[in-house]
XYZ file of C-alpha atoms in Angstrom:
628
model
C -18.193 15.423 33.118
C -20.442 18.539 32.470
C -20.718 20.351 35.682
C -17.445 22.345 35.448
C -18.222 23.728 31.769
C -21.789 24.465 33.978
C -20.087 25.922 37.186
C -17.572 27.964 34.602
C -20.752 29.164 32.610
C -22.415 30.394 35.982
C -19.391 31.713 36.988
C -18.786 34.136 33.627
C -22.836 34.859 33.803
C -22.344 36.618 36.776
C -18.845 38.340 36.509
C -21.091 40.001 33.062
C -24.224 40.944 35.521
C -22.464 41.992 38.733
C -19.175 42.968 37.528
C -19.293 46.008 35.599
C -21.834 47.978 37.618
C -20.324 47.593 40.576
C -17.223 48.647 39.299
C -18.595 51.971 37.359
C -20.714 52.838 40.793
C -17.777 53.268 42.786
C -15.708 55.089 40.443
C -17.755 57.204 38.612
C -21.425 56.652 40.459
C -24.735 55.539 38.963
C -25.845 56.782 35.164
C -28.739 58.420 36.582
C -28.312 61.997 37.691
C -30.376 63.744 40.851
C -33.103 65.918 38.974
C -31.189 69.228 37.713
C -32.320 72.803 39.082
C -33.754 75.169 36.033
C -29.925 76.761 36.525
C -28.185 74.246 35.451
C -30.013 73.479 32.190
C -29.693 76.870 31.620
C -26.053 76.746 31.739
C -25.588 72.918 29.899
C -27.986 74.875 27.165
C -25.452 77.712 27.091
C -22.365 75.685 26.928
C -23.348 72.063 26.593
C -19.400 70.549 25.736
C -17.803 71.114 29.349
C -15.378 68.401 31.207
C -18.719 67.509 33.546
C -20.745 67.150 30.498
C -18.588 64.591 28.551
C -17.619 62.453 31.607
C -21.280 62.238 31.759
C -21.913 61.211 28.644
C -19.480 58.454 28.625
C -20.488 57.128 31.748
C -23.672 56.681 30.379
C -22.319 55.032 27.001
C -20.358 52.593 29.763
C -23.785 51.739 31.222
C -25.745 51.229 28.172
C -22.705 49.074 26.921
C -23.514 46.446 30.186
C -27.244 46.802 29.743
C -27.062 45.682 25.996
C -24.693 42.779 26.732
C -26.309 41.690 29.948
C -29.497 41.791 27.968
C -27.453 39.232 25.644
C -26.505 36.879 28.014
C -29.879 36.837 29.527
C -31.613 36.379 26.266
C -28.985 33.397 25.473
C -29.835 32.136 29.422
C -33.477 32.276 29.243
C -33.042 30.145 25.498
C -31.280 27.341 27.249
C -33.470 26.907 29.988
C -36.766 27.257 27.404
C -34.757 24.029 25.820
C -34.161 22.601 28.566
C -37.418 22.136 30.034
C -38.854 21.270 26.574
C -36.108 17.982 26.587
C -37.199 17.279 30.242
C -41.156 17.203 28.668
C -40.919 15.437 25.764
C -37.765 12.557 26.797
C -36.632 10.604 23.507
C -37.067 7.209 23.438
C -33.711 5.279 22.711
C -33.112 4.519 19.066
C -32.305 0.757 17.718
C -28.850 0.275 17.492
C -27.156 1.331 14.201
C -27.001 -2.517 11.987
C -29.388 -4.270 9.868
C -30.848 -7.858 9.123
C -29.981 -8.153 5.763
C -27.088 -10.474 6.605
C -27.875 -14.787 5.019
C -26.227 -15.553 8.280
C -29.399 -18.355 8.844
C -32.323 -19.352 9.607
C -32.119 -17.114 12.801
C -31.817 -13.883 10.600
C -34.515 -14.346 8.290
C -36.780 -16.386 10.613
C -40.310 -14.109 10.640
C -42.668 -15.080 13.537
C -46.543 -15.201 13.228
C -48.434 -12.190 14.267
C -51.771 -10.773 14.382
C -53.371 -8.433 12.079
C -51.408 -5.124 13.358
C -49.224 -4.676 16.551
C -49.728 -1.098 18.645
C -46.833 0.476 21.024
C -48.725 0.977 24.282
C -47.748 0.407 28.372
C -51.072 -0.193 30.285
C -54.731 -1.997 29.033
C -56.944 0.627 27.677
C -61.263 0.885 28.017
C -62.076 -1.077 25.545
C -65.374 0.981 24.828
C -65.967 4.897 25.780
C -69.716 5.145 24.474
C -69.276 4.856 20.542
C -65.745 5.671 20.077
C -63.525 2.912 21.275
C -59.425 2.489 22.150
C -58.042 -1.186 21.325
C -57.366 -3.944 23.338
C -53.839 -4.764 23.822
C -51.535 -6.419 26.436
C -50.073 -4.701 28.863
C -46.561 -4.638 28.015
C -44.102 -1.644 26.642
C -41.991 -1.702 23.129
C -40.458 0.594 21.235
C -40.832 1.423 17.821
C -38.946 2.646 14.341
C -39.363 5.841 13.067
C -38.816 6.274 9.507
C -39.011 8.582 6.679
C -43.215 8.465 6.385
C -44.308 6.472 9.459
C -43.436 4.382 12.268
C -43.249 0.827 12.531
C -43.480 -1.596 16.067
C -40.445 -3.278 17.030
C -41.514 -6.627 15.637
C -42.812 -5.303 12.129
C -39.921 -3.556 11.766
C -37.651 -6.700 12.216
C -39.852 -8.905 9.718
C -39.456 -6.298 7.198
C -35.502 -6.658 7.403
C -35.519 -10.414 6.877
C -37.855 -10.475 4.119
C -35.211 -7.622 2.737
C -32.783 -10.520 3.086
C -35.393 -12.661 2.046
C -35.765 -10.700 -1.577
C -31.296 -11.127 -1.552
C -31.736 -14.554 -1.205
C -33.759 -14.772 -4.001
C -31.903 -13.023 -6.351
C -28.532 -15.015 -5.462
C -30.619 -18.262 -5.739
C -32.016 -17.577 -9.616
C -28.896 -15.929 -11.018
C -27.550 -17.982 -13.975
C -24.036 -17.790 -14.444
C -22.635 -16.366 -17.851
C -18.970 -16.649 -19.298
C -17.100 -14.162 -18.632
C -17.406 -10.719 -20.970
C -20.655 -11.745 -22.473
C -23.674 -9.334 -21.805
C -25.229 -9.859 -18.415
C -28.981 -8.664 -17.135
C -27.897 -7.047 -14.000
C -31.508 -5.502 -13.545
C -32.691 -7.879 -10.696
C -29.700 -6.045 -9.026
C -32.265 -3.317 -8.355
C -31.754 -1.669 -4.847
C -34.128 -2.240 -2.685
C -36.702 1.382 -1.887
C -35.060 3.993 0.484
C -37.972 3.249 3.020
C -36.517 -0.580 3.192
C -33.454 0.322 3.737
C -34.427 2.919 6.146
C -35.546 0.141 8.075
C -32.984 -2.191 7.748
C -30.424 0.433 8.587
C -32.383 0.880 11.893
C -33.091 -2.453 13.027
C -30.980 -4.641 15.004
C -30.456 -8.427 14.030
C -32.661 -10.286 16.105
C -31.770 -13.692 16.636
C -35.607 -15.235 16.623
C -37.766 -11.955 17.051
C -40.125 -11.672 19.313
C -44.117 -11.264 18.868
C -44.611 -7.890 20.377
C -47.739 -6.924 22.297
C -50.291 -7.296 19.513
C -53.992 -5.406 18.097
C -57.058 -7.357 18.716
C -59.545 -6.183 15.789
C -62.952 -6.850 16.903
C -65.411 -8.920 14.895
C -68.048 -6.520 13.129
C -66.247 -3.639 12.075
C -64.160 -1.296 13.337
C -64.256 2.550 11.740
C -60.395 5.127 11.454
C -61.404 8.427 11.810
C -58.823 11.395 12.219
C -55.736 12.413 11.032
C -53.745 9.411 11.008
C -56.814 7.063 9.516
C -55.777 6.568 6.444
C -52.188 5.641 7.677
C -53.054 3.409 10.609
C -55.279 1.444 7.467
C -52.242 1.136 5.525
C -49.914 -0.231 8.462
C -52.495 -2.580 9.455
C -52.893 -3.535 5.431
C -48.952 -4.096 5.839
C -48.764 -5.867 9.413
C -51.667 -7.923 8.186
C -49.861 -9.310 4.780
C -46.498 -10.325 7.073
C -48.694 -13.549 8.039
C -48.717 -14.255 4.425
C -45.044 -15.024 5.004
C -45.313 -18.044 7.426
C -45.614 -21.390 5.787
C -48.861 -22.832 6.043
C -48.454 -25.752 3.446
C -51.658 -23.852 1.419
C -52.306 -20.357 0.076
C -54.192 -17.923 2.483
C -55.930 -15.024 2.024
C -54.747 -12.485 4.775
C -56.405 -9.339 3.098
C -59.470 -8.868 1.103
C -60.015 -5.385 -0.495
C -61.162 -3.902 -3.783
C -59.054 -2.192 -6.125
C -60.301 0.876 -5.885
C -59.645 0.747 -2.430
C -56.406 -0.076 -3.223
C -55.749 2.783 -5.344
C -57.148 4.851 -3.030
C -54.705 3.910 -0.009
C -51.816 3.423 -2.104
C -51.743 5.644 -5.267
C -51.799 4.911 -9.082
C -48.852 2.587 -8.737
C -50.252 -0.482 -7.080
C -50.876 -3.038 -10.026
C -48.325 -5.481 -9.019
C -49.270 -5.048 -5.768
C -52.544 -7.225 -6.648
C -50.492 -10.776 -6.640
C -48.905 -9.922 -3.109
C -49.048 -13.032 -1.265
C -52.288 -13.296 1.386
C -53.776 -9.974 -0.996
C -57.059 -10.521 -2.628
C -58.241 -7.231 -4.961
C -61.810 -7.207 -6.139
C -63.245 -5.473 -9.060
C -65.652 -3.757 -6.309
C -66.793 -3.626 -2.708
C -69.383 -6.062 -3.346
C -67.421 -8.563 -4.791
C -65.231 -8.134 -2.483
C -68.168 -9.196 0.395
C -68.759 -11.662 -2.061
C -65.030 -13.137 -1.512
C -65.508 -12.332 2.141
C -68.581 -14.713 2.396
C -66.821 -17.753 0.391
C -63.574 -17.596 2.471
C -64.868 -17.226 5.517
C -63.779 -20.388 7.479
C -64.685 -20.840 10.931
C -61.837 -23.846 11.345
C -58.797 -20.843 10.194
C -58.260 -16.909 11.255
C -60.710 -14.891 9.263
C -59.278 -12.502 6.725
C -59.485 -9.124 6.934
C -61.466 -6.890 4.430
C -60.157 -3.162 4.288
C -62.555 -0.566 2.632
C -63.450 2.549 2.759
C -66.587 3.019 4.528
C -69.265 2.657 2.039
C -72.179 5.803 1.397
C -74.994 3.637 0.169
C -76.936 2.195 2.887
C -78.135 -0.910 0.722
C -73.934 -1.643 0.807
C -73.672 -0.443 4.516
C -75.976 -3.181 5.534
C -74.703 -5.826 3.607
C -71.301 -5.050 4.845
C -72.715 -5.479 8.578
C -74.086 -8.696 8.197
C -71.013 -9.982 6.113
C -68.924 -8.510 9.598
C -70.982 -10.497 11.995
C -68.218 -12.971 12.544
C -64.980 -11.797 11.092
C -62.688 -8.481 11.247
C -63.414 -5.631 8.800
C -61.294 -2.133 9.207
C -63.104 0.832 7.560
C -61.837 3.949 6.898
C -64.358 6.424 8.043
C -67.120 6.641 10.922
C -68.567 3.479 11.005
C -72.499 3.168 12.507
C -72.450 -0.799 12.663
C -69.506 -1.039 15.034
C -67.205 0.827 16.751
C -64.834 3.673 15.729
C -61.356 4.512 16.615
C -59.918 8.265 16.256
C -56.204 8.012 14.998
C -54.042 10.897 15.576
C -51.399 11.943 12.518
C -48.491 9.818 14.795
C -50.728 6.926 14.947
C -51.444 7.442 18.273
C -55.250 6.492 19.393
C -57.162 9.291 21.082
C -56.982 9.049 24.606
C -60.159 8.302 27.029
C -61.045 11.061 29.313
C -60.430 8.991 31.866
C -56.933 7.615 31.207
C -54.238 8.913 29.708
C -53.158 5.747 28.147
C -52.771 5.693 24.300
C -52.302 2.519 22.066
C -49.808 3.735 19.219
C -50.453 1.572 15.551
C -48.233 1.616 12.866
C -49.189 4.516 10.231
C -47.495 4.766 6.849
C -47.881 6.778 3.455
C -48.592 5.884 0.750
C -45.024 6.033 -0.482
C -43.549 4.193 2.974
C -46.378 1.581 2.342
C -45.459 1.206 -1.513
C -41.655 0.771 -0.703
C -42.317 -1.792 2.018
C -44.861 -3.824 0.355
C -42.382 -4.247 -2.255
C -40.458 -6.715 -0.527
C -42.732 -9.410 0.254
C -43.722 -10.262 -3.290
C -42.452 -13.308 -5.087
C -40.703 -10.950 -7.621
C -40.244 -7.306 -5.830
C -41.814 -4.318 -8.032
C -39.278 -2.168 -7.418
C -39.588 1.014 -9.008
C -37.416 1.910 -12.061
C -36.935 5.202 -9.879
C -35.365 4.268 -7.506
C -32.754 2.468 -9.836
C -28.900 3.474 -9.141
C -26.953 1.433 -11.364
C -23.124 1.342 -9.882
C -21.197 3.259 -12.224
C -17.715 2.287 -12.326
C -14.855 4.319 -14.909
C -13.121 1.431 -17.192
C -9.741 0.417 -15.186
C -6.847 -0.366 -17.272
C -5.642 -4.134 -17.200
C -3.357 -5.582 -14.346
C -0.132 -4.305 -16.045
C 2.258 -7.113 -16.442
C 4.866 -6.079 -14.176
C 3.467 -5.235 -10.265
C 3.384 -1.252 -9.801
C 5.577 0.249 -6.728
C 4.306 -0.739 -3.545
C 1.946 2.411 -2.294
C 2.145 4.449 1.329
C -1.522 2.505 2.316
C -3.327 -0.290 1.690
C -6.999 -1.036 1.805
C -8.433 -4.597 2.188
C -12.101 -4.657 1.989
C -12.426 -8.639 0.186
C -13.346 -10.132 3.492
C -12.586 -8.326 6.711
C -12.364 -4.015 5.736
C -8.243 -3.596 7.263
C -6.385 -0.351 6.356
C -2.969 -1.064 6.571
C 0.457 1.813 6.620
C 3.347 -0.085 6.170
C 2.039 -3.608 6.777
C 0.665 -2.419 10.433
C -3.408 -1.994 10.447
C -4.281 1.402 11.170
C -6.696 1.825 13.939
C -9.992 3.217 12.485
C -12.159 5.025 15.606
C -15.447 5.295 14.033
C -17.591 3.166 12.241
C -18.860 5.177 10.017
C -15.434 6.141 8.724
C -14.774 2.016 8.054
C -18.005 2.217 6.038
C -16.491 5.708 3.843
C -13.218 3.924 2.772
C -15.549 0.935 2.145
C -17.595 3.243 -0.364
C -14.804 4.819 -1.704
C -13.312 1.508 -2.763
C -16.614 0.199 -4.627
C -16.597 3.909 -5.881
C -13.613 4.782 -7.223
C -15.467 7.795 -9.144
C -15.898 9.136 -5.502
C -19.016 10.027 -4.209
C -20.646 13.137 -3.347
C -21.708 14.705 0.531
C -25.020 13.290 -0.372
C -24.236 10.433 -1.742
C -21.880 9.363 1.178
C -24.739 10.790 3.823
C -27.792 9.069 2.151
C -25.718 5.630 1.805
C -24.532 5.642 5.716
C -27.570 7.465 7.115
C -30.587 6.005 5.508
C -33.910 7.228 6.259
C -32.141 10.812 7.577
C -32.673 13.887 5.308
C -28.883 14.287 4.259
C -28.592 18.151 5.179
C -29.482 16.563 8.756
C -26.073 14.939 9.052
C -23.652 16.568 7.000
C -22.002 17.933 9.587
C -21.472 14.374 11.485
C -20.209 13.205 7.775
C -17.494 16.203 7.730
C -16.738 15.154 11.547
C -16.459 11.533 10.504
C -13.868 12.381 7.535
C -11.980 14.795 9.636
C -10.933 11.872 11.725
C -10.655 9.419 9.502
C -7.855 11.818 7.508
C -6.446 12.301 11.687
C -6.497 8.193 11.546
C -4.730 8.263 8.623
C -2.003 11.024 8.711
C -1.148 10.436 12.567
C 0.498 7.063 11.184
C 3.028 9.234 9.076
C 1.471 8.578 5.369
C -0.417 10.940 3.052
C -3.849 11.859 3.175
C -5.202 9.716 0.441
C -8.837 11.284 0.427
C -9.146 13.804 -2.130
C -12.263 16.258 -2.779
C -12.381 17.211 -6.458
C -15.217 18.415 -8.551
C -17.377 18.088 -5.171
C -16.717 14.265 -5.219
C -14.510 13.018 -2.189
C -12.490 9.747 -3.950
C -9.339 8.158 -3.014
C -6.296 8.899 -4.631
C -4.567 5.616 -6.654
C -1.465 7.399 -6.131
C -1.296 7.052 -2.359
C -3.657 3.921 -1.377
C -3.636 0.488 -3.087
C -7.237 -1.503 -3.148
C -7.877 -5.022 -3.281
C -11.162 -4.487 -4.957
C -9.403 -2.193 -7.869
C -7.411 -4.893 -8.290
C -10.131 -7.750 -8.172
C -12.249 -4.902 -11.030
C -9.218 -4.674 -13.363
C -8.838 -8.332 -13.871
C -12.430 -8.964 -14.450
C -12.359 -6.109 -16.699
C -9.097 -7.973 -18.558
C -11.182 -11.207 -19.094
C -13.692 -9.292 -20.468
C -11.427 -7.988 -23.431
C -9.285 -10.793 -23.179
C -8.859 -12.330 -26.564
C -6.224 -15.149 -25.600
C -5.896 -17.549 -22.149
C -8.924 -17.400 -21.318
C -8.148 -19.686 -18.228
C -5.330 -17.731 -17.155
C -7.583 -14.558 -17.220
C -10.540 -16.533 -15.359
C -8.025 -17.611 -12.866
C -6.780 -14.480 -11.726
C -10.284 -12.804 -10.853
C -10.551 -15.773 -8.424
C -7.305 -15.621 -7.218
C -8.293 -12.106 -6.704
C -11.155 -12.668 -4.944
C -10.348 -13.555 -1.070
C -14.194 -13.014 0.345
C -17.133 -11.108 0.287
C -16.939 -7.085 -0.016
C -16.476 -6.143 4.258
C -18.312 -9.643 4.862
C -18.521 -9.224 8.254
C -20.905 -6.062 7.765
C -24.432 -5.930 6.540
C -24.440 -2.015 4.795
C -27.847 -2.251 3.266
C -26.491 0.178 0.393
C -23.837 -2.537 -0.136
C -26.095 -5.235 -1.503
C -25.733 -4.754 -4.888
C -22.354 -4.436 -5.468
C -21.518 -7.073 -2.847
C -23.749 -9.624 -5.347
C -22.665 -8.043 -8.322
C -18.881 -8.851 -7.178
C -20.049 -12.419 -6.311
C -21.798 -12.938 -9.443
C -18.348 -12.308 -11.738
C -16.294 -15.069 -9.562
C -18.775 -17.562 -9.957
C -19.041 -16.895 -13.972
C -15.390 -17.102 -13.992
C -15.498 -20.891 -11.734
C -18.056 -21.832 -14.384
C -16.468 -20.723 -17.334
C -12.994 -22.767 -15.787
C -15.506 -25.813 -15.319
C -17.011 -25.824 -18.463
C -13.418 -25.465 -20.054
C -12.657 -28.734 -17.578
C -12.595 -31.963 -19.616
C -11.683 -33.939 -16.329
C -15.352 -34.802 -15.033
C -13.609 -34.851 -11.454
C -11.561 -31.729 -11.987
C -14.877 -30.524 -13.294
C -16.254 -31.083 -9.984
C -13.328 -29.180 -8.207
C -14.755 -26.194 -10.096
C -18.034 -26.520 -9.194
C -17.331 -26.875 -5.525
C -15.034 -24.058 -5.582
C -18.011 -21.785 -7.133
C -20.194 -23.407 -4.174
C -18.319 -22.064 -1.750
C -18.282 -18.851 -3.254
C -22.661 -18.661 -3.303
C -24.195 -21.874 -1.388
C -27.052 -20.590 -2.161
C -26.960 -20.637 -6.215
C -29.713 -23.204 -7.469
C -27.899 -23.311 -11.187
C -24.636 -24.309 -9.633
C -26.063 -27.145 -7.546
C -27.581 -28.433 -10.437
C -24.468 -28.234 -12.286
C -22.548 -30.316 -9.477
C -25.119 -32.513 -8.956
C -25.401 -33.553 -12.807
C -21.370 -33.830 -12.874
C -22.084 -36.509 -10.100
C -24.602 -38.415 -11.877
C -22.016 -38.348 -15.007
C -19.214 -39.928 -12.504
C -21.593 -42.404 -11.357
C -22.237 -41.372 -7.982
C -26.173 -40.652 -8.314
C -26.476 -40.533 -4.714
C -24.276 -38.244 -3.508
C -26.194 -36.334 -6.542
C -29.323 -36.415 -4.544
C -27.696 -36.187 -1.338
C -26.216 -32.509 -2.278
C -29.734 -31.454 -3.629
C -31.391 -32.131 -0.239
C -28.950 -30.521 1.544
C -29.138 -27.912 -0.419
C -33.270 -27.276 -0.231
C -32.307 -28.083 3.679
C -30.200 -24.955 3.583
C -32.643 -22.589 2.082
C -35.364 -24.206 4.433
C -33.422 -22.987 7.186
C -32.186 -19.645 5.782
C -35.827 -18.886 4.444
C -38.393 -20.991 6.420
C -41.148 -18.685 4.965
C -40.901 -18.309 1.058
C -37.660 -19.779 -0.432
């Protein structure tokens, strides 16, 4: 409750303005003196330093003492209130809850719905025409929105961009071609995914089917972005637009038609594999591109949408009109065929004089729109850039005889469990389960910005270091009120756990595949303890997006060491065994279904061959109905 800590405040406020004057009036009387007679300046002239003179003066040091700190509390008050009022103005909108999408829990996850061109934030119908500048037409209906790091995405958008983040996972675990143990392995697809992505997937709740939100209706013939936030709103419509590309419509369609030097211009110099996005067609030049307007244009499917810049020659202009007539065109610039919409730097459209409704559209950069294109082609482009390689110190091999049991122990294979003495320690914030989570796939440590960009995505990190130093205070209170060491160590600015005090299942699980790397004898008995090692996905019950990587990277050196056991297996049926063990380790692995399904064939049991291929292309229908 707040009031006391108010009531108290009020209280001390005026025990600072009332108290001390009223006590210096009555015992010494006010600061100001009646007006003195030309005798008695005489005499203070004469001899200034009498007993009258200096009880004066301090008196009047006492009352300037209480004006300067009553001016300080006032200032302070007035501050307050200023803040105050500006809160009760401008009320935040509740954030998303705190998770992600990036989870293969199913179909539900990674379903993505069918939407119209571009969706818009608004809470009442808008004019749909106020002379030649024009709001959009939209259902009435109120959503909330995403803000991230260069833009803000609807509700909806921002959900489809977290499953096709799981979507680009999928992948990547479906290709992957086990390799025996040791031997060199291209990790590179292990990319992660652009801070923007993340950014969103950190702040988007799993939806369990999402929900079309209230949706833009682009009107046939044109519509011109002017303002601010024009070339923004063009790129989130560009993006909103493409998510259709997702849904399966059993042929390709083209969602987007634009030239490349429109392209270029909206995006930046680092667009070329951008040109084979899914539902993206890029022309040499406008022209062509109302060339490919013309051809595609069929009146039996939605019309694609061509995004230009408005075009200077009026030869072009005209053309353009006429190739508008019956299909959606978005224009950045005034547009004299059609209508024009004014987009404010938030994305906000500008407001009729006569209502004060405003349709909000999704604006991006050029670097938000970049990073979140990325994820819905076939093969991301991710940007060598943003490239962070885990970098893990070598760990000496399991020693042969088990070290000293340690104070702690930290599980994170499977369900994240910090145990003292056998007894799980009760961990109060999240946050602080996801630290010991990074600190055991780190055991380098990891710096304050490190640890705030990984948890906080999509938040400047000098924004939240003080919640990180909060966060590790109590986790070490966690820790220590169970009686055991503090096993979180700061040294050379990295915060790391310290072996001495804390034992990890993951170190553990990293030194033995480390040992059947170097290995040179028993091979089987080194493959066999990474998987006896390995008791479940890194904190499986979590979906970090910053753990991604090293969650598949994990998963990727069990299965080699299942595949290296099988293909050491001369038994056909213990063969199998191995396979299915490595199955249940990634269902979603398209080598090692093949690999089971050809043992099968070899023991004679062709159908159950086919049977565990179709269930298998079942499962990634249903995890990724758009683009397995």
């Amino acid at each position: 409750m707040r009031w006391p800590r108010q009531v108290a405040s009020a209280a001390a406020l005026t025990t600072i303005l009332a108290g001390p004057p009223i006590v210096l009036a009555r015992t010494v009387g006010w600061p100001l003196p009646t007006r003195p007679t030309q005798e008695q300046l005489h005499q203070w002239i004469s001899d200034p330093l009498t007993e009258n003179t200096l009880i004066a003066g301090l008196v009047l040091l006492a009352w300037t003492l209480w004006a300067l700190l009553a001016s300080i509390a006032l200032r302070a008050t007035a501050a307050r209130v200023v803040k105050a009022v500006r809160r009760l103005r401008r009320v935040p909108l509740p954030t998303p809850v705190q998770a992600t999408a990036t989870g293969m829990a199913g179909a539900a996850a990674l379903w993505t719905p069918t939407t119209s061109a571009a969706t818009v934030d608004a809470s009442t119908p808008a004019p749909t025409t106020t002379g030649h500048q024009t709001n959009p037409h939209h259902q009435q209906a109120a959503i909330l929105g995403v803000d991230i790091p260069g833009g803000w995405l609807p509700a909806d958008t921002a959900q489809q961009i977290a499953a096709a983040s799981a979507l680009v996972w999928l992948r990547r675990r479906r290709a992957y071609q086990p390799q025996p143990p040791g031997q060199p392995r291209d990790d590179s697809d292990l990319t992660p995914l652009p801070p923007t992505v993340t950014a969103v997937q950190a702040a988007t709740p799993p939806a369990t089917r999402p929900t079309p939100a209230p949706t833009l209706v682009l009107p046939t013939g044109g519509i011109g972005l002017t303002g601010p936030g024009a070339a923004d709103a063009a790129r989130g419509i560009l993006l909103t637009t493409l998510l259709q590309a997702l849904r399966p419509t059993g042929h390709p369609t083209t969602a987007v038609i634009t030239s490349r030097a429109d392209l270029h211009r909206l995006l930046g110099a680092h667009t070329p594999a951008l040109h084979h996005l899914p539902g993206l067609t890029a022309t040499d030049t406008l022209d062509d591109a109302i060339t490919t307007l013309a051809r595609t244009n069929n009146p039996s499917s939605t019309p694609p949408t061509l995004l230009t810049h408005t075009p200077t020659d009026p030869t072009t202009a005209a053309r353009l009109a006429t190739a508008l007539t019956h299909t959606v065109g978005v224009l950045i610039g005034t547009w004299t065929h059609g209508s024009t919409w004014h987009i404010e730097a938030d994305g906000h459209t500008h407001p009729d004089t006569s209502s004060s409704d405003r349709a909000r559209l999704c604006v991006l950069t050029d670097t938000a729109a970049r990073d979140l294109l990325t994820v819905l082609a076939p093969t991301p482009a991710i940007p060598p850039a943003t490239a962070v390689p885990r970098q893990r110190p070598p760990i000496p091999a399991p020693p042969l005889a088990p070290s000293p049991p340690k104070p702690l122990t930290l599980q994170v294979l499977g369900n994240p469990t910090l145990r003292a003495g056998g007894t799980p320690v009760p961990i109060r914030r999240s946050a602080a389960l996801q630290i010991l989570v990074a600190f055991a796939a780190h055991p380098e440590g990891r710096t304050t910005r490190e640890l705030a960009t990984s948890i906080w995505p999509g938040l400047a990190p000098h924004t939240v270091t003080r919640r990180l130093y909060t966060t590790l205070s109590d986790l070490r209170k966690d820790i220590t009120t169970t009686g055991q060491p503090n096993p979180i160590e700061h040294t050379n600015d990295r915060y790391h756990l310290n072996p001495q005090h804390i034992d990890v299942d993951l170190w553990q699980l990293n030194a033995a595949i480390d040992h059947a790397a170097t290995a040179l004898t028993n091979h089987t008995h080194a493959y066999q303890a990474i998987i006896d090692h390995y008791t479940g996905d890194i904190a499986a019950n979590h979906t970090w997006p910053w753990l991604d990587p090293i969650r598949e990277k994990t998963r990727r050196h069990v299965i080699d060491a299942h595949t290296a056991l099988a293909d050491h297996t001369p038994d056909p049926i213990a063969r199998l065994h191995r396979l299915q063990d490595a199955l249940r380790v990634d269902p979603y692995n398209e080598h090692l279904h093949h690999l089971a399904a050809d043992t099968l064939t070899a023991l004679g049991k062709p159908q159950d061959s086919r049977a565990l291929l179709a269930r298998y292309h079942q499962r990634l229908a249903e995890a990724a109905p758009t683009r397995a």
